[in-house]
Tab-separated table of C-alpha atoms in Angstrom:
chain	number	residue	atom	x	y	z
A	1	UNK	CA	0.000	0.000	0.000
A	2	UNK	CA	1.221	3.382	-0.648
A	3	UNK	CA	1.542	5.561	2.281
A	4	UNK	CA	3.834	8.549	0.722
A	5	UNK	CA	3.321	9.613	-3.098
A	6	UNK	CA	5.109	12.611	-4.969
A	7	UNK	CA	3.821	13.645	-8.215
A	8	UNK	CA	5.170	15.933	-10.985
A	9	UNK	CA	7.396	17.598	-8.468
A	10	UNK	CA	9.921	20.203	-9.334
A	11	UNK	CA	12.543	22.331	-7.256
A	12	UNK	CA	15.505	24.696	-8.148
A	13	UNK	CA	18.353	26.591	-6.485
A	14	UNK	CA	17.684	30.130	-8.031
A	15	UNK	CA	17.911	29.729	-11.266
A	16	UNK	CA	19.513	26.217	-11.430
A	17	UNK	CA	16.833	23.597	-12.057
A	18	UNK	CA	17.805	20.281	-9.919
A	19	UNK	CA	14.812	18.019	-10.154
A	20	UNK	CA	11.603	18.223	-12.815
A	21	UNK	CA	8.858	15.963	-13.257
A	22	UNK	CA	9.325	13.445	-10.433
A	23	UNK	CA	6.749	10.704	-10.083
A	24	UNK	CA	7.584	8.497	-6.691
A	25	UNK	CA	5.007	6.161	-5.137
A	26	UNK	CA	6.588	4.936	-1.492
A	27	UNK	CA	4.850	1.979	-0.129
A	28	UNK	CA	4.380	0.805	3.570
A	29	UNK	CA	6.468	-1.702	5.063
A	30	UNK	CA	10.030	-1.266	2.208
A	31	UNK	CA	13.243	-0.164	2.188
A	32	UNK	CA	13.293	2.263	-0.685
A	33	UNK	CA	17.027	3.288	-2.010
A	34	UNK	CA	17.333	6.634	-3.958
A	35	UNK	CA	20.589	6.619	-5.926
A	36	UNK	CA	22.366	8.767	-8.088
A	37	UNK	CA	25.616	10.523	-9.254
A	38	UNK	CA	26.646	12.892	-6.462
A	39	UNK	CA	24.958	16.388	-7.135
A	40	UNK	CA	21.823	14.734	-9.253
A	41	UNK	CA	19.630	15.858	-6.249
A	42	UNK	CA	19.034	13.291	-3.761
A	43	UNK	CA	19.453	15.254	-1.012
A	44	UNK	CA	16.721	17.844	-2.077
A	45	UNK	CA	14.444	14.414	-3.121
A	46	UNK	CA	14.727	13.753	0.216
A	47	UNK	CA	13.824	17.146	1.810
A	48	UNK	CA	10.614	17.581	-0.721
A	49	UNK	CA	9.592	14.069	1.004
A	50	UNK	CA	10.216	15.241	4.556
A	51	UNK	CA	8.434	18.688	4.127
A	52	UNK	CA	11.646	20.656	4.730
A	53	UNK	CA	11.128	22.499	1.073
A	54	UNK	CA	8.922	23.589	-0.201
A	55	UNK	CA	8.554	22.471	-4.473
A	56	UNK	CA	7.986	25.188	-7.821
A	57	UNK	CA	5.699	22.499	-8.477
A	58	UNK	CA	4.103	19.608	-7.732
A	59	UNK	CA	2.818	17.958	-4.213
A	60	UNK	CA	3.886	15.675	-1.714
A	61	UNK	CA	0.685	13.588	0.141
A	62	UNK	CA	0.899	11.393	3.324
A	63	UNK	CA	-2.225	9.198	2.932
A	64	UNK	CA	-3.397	11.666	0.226
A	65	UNK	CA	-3.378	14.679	2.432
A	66	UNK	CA	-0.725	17.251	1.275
A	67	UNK	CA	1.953	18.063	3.659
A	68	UNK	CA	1.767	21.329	3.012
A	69	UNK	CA	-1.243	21.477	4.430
A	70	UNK	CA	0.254	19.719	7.915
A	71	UNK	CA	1.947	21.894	10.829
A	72	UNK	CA	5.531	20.950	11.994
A	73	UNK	CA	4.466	19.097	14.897
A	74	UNK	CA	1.928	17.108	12.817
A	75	UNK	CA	5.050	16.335	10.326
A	76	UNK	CA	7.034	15.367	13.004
A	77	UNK	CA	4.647	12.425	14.126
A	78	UNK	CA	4.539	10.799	10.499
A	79	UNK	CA	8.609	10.801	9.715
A	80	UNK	CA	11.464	11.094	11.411
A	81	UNK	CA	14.799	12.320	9.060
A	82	UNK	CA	18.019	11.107	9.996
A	83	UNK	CA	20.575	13.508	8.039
A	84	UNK	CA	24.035	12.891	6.742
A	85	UNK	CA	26.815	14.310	9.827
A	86	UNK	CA	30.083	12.644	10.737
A	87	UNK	CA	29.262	13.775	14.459
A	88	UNK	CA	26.922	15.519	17.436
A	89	UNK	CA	28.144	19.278	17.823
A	90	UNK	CA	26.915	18.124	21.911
A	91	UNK	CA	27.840	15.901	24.350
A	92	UNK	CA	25.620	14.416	27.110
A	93	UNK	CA	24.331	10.827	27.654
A	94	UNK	CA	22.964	8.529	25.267
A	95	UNK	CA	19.548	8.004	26.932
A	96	UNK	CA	19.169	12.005	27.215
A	97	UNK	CA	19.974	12.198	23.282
A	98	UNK	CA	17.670	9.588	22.234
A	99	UNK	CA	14.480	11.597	24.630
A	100	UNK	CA	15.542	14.638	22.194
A	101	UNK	CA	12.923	12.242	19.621
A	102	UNK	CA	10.464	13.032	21.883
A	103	UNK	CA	10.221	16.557	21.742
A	104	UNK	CA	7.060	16.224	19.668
A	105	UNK	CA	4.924	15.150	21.771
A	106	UNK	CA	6.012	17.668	25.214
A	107	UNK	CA	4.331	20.460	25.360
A	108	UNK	CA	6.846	24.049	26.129
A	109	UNK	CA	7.145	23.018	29.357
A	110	UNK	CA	5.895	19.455	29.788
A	111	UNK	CA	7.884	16.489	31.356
A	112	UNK	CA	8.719	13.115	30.075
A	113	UNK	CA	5.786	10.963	30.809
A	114	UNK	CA	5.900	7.291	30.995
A	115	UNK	CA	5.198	6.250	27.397
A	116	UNK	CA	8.088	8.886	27.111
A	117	UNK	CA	10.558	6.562	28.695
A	118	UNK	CA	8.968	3.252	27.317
A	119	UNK	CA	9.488	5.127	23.554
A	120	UNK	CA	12.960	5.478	24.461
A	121	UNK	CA	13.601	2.489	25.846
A	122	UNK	CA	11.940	-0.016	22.733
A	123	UNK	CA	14.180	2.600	20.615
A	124	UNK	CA	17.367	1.708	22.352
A	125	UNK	CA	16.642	-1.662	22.004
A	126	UNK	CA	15.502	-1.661	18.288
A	127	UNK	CA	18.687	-0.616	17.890
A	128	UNK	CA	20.816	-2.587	20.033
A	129	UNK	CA	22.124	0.273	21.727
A	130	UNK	CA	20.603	-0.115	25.250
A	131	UNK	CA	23.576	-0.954	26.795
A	132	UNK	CA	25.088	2.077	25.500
A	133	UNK	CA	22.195	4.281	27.552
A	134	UNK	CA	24.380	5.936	29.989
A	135	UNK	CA	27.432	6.437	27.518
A	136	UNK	CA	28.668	10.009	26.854
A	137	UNK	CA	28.004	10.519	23.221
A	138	UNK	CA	31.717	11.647	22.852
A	139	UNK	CA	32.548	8.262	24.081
A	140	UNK	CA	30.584	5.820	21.107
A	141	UNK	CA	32.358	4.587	18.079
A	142	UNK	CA	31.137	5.931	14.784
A	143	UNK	CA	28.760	2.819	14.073
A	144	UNK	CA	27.307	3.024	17.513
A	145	UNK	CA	26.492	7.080	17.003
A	146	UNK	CA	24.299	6.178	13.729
A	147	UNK	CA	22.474	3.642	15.682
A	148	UNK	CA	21.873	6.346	18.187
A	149	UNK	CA	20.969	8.610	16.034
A	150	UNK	CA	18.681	6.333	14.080
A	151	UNK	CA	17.285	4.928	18.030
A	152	UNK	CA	16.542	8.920	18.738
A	153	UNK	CA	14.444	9.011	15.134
A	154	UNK	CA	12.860	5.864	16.285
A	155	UNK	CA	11.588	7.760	19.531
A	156	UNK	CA	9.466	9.796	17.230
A	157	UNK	CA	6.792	6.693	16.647
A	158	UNK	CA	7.294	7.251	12.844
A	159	UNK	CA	5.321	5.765	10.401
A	160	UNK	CA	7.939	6.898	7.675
A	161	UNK	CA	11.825	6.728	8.435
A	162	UNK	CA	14.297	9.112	6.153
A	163	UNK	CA	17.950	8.331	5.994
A	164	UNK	CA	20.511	10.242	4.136
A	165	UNK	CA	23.558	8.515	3.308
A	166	UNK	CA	23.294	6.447	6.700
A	167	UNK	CA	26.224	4.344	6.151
A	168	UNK	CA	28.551	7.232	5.245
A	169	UNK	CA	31.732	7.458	7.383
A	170	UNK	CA	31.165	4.075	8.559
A	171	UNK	CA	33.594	0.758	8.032
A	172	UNK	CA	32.167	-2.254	5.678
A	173	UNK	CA	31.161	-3.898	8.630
A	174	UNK	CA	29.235	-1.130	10.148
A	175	UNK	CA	27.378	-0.446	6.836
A	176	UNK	CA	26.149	-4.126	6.660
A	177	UNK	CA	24.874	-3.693	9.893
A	178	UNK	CA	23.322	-0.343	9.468
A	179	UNK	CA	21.978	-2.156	6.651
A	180	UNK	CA	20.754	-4.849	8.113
A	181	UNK	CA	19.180	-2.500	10.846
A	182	UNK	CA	17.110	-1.060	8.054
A	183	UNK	CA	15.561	-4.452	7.000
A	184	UNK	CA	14.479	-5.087	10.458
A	185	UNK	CA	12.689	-1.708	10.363
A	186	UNK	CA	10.690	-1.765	7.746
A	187	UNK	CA	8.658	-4.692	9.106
A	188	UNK	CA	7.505	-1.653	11.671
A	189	UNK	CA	7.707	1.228	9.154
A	190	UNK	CA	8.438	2.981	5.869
A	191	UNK	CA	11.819	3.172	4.849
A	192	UNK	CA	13.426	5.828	2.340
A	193	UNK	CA	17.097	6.017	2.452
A	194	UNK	CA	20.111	7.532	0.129
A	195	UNK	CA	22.533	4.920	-0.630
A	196	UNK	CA	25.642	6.142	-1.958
A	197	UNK	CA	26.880	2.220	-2.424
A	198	UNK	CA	25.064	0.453	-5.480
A	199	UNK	CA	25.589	-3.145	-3.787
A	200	UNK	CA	24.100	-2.475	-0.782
A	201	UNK	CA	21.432	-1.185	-2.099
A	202	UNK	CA	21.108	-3.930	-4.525
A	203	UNK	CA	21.524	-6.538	-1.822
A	204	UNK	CA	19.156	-4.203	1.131
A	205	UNK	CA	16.629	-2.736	-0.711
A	206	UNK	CA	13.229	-3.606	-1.968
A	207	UNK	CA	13.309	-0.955	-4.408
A	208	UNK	CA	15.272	1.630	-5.650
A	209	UNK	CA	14.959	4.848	-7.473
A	210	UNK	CA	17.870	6.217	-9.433
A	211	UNK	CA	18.394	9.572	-10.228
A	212	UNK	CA	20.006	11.307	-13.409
A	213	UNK	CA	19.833	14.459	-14.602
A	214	UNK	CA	16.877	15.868	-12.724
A	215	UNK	CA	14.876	13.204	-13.689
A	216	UNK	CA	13.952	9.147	-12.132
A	217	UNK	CA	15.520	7.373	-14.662
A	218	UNK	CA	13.841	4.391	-13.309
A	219	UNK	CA	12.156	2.671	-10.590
A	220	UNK	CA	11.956	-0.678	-9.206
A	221	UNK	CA	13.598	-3.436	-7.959
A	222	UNK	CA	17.487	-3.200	-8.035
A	223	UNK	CA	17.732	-6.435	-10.263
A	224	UNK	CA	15.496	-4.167	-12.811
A	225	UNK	CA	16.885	-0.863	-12.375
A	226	UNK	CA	20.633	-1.405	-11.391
A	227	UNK	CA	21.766	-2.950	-15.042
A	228	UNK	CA	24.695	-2.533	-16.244
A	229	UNK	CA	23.291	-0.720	-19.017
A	230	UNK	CA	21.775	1.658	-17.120
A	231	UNK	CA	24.794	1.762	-14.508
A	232	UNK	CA	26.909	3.113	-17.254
A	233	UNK	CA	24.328	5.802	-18.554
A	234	UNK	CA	23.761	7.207	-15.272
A	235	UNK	CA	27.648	6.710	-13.546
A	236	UNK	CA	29.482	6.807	-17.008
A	237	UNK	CA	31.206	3.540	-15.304
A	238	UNK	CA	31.180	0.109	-17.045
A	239	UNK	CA	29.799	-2.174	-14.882
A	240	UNK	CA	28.863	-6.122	-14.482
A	241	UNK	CA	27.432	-8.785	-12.482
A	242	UNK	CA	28.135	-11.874	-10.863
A	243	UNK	CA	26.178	-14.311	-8.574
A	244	UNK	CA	27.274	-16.929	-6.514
A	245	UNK	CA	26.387	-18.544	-3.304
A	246	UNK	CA	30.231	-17.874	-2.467
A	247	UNK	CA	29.317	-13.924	-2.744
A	248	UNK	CA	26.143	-14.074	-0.838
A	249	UNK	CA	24.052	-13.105	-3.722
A	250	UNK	CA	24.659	-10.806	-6.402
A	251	UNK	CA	27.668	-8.748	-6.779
A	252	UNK	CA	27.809	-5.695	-9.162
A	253	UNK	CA	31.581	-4.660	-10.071
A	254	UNK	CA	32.890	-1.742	-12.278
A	255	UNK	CA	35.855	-0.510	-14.189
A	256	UNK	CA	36.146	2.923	-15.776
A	257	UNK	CA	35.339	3.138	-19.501
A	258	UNK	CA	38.456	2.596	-21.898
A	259	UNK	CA	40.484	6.201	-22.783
A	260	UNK	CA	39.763	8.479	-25.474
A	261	UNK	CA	42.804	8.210	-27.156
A	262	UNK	CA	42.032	11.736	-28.691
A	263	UNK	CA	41.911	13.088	-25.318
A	264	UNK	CA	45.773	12.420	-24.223
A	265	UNK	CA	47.231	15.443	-25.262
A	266	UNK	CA	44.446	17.990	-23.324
A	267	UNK	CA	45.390	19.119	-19.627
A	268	UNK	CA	42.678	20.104	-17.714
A	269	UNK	CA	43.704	21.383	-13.957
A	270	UNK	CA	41.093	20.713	-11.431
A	271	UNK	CA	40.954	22.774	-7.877
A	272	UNK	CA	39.012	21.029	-5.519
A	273	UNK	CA	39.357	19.404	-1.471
A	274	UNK	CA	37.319	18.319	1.238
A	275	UNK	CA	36.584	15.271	-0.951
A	276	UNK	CA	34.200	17.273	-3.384
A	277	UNK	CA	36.267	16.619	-6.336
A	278	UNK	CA	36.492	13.099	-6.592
A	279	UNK	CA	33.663	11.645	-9.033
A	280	UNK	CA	34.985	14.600	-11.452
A	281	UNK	CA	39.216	13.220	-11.307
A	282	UNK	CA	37.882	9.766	-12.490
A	283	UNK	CA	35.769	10.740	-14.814
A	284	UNK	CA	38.561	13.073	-16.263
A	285	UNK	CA	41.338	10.639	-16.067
A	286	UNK	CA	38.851	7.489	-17.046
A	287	UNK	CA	38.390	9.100	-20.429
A	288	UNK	CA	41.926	9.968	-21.261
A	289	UNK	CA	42.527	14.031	-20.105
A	290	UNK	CA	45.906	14.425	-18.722
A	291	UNK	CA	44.713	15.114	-15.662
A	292	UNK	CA	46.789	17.869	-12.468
A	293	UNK	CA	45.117	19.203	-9.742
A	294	UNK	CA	45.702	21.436	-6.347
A	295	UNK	CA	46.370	23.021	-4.373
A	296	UNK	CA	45.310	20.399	-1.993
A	297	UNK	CA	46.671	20.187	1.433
A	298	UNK	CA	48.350	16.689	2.845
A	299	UNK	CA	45.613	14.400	4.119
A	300	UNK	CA	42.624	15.736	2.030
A	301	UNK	CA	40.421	12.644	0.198
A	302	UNK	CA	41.263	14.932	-2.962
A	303	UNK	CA	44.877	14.624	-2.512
A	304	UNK	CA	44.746	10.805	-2.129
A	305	UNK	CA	42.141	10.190	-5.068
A	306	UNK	CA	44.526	12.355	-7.620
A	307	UNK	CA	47.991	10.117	-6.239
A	308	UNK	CA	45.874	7.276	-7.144
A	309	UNK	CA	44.892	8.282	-10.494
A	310	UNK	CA	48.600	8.714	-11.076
A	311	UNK	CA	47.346	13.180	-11.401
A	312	UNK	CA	50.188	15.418	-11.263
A	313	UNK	CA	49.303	17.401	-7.862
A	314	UNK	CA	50.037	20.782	-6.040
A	315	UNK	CA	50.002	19.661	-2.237
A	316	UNK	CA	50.827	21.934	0.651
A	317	UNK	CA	51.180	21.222	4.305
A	318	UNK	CA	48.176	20.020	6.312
A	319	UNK	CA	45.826	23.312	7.480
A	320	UNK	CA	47.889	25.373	6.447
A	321	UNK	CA	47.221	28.653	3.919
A	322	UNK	CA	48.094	28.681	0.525
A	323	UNK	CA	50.553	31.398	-0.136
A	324	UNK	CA	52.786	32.653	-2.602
A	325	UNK	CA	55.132	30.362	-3.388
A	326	UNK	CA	51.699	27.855	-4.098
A	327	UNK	CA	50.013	30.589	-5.973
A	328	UNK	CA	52.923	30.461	-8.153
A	329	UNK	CA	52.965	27.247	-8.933
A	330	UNK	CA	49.383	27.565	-9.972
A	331	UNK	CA	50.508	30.155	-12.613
A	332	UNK	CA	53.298	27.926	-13.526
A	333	UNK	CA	50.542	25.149	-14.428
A	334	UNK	CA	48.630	27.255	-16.497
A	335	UNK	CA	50.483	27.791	-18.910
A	336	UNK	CA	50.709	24.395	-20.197
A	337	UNK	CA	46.377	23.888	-19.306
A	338	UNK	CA	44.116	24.052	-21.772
A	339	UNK	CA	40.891	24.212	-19.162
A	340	UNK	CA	40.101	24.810	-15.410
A	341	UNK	CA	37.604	23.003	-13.530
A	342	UNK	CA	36.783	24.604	-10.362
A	343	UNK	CA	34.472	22.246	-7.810
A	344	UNK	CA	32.390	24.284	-6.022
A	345	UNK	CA	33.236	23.037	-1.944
A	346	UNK	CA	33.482	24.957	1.208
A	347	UNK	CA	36.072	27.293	1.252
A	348	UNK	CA	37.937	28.952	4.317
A	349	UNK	CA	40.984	31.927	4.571
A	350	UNK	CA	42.901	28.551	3.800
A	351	UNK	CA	42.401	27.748	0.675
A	352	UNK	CA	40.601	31.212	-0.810
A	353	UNK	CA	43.564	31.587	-2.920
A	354	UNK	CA	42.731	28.336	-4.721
A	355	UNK	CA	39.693	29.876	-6.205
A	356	UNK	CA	41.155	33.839	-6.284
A	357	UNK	CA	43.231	32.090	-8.599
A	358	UNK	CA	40.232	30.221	-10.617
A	359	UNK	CA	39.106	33.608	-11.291
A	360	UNK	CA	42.108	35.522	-12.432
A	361	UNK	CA	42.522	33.638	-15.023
A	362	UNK	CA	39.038	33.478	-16.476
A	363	UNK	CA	39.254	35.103	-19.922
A	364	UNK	CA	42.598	33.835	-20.481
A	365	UNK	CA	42.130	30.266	-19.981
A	366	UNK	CA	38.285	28.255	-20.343
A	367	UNK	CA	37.197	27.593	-16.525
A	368	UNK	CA	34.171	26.021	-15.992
A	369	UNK	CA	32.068	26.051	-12.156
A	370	UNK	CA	30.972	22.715	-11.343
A	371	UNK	CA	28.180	23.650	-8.687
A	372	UNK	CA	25.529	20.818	-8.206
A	373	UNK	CA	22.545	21.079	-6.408
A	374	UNK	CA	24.420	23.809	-4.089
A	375	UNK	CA	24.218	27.343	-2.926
A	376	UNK	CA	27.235	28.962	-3.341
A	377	UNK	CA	26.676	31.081	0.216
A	378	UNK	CA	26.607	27.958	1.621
A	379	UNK	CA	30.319	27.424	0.740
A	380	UNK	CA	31.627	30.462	2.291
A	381	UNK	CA	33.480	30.756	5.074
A	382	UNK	CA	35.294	33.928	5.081
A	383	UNK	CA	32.582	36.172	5.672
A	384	UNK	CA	31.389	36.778	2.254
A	385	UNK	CA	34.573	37.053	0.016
A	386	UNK	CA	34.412	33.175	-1.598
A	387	UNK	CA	30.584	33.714	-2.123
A	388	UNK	CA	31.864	36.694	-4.199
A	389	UNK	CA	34.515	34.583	-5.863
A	390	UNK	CA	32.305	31.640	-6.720
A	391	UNK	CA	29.676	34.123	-8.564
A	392	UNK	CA	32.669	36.199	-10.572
A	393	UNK	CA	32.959	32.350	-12.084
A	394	UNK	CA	29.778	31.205	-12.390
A	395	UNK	CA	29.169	34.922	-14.311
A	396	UNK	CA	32.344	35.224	-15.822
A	397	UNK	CA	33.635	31.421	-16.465
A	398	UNK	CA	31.444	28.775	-17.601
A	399	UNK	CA	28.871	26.787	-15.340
A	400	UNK	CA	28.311	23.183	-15.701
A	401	UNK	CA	25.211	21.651	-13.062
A	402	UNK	CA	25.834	17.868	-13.930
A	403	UNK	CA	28.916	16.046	-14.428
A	404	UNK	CA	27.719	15.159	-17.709
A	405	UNK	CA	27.582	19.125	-18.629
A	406	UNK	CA	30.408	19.221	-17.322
A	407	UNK	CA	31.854	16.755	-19.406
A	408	UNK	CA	30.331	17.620	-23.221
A	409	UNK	CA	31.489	21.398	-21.816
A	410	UNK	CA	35.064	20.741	-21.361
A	411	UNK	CA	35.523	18.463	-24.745
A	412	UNK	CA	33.494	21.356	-25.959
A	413	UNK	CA	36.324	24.041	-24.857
A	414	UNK	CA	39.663	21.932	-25.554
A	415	UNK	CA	38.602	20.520	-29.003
């Protein structure tokens, strides 16, 4: 039965358009994966479903009533959201986090009641994290903190749970189990998750619904939707399949596509960090671009993805500012690049330079903004200069909202 249904919904940043025309029927009692390339809008899917935006067009209905039409506190008895964080900005016990779910149901200045407690308590233990009740927070291992956090959700009494990226930061072992956790819960409840890893969702999921280019590409169940056809339309990866009892079911594996031998001679210099520019160095290098990138300081997930690709990198010291010696060496670089590619990712005094640079030599040399599904504000973190930065580019340079824009722009620019 369905119990949450979206129809023709649409939602943009501005003027960036990041989802149009999405049809999703979410039925009671599954685990239901959304997937996608980072940036295809996932994250906003997911906040459309909760209620926390607000569509151009297009409803959301719980039950056929439009949550529009329901107050906060209503909202907050039907679904609980459990958001993508590495960590709890607070520390206090377990047990006192997990009430937190509660807060629904207190009035301003109302104590915890009985069925308060018992809430709490069948949340620990859905969980398996009762024994963790009296634990500091700071004190928890990452796998035991999304268990919390999911237990604290739990206190809610949703009828709909809503994960983003639950198994992010997390080991192998804690994803199967977070995983596994999910299962168990939809025998109570509606799951939706994000699932950045296509073989747990193909091995935990009822149904999925992948994402690409604003659009569901498709919908159903991953043995339907996750082929390798479609796998290499919406990832630009080549992918296959194997089953086995020996793997425990299906297994999907993938390999980047072969070169473009044409490609070899064009440099293109990416500036990213934090992680943020990872999907766009193997999709550069997988398709033959000789490939540099930096500044990126020592121990950034940038840094280690470009070594890895073999990329010719800028590095500098961990935390530490990029100054003029750097800067020069990004000047040095350019001469012998025939494109930019700046990934739009938080930016600090630290690394402002990186992007001061980016925009210098706009004019001179094609750069191209690869924002998706972002607000540049959001980025800034130098009270308003990077925000200032990132729209010189996105005026100025050339903006690309999908890695396939980006893409068919930069063979566009170097041929």
């Amino acid at each position: 039965m369905t119990i949450l249904t979206a129809r023709d919904l649409a939602f943009s940043y501005g003027r960036k358009p990041v989802l149009g025309g999405i049809d999703l029927d979410c039925r009671q009692g599954e685990v239901l994966g959304i997937l996608g390339q980072n940036g295809s809008g996932k994250t906003t899917l997911l906040r459309l479903l909760a209620g926390y935006l607000k569509p151009d067009r297009g409803t959301v209905s719980f039950r056929d009533t439009d949550i529009s039409a329901m107050s906060s506190s209503d909202l907050a008895r039907i679904r609980a959201v459990v958001g993508q964080s590495a960590g709890v900005n607070f520390d206090f016990p377990v047990g006192e986090f997990v009430m937190l779910g509660r807060t629904p149901y207190l009035s301003r200045f109302g104590r915890e009641t009985a069925h308060d407690f018992r809430m709490v308590e069948q949340a620990l233990e859905l969980t398996d994290t009762g024994h963790l009740q009296d634990r500091l927070l700071s004190k928890i291992s990452g796998g035991e903190l999304q268990r919390v956090t999911i237990a604290r959700a739990l206190a809610q009494e949703p009828e709909i749970l809503m994960l983003d990226e639950p198994t992010s930061h997390l080991d192998v072992r804690h994803q199967l189990e977070i995983m596994d956790l999910l299962g168990k819960l939809a025998l109570r409840m509606t799951v939706i998750t994000i699932v950045h890893d296509l073989n747990l969702a193909f091995r935990h999921c009822g149904r999925v619904a992948l994402l690409h280019r604003t659009h569901i590409h498709s919908c159903g169940p991953p043995e339907e939707v996750l082929t390798p056809d479609a796998i290499r339309e919406v990832f630009s990866v080549r992918a296959s399949r194997a089953e086995g009892p020996d793997l425990g079911g299906t297994l999907l594996s993938f390999s980047l596509p072969p070169p473009d031998p044409d490609r070899r001679d064009v440099h293109v210099h990416v500036i990213a960090g934090g992680g943020y520019g990872r999907t766009v160095l193997h999709a550069l290098a997988g398709r033959g671009y000789q490939v540099s990138a930096g500044v990126l300081n020592e121990g950034d997930l940038d840094l280690e993805v470009a070594r890895y690709l073999g990329c010719r990198v800028i590095t500098a010291p961990p935390f530490s500012r990029i100054g003029e010696s750097k800067r020069r060496q990004l000047d040095e670089i350019s001469r012998e690049t025939d494109a930019v590619v700046v990934v739009a990712m938080p930016v600090g005094e630290g690394n402002l330079e990186n992007i001061r640079f980016a925009k210098d030599i706009t004019g001179r040399i094609p750069v191209i903004l690869y924002a998706p599904a972002c607000a540049l504000s959001d980025l800034d973190y130098t009270g308003g200069e990077a925000a200032a930065v990132y729209e010189g580019l996105r005026e100025r340079g050339i903006p690309a909202c999908s890695l396939e824009e980006l893409l068919d722009k930069i063979a566009a620019v170097t041929a």
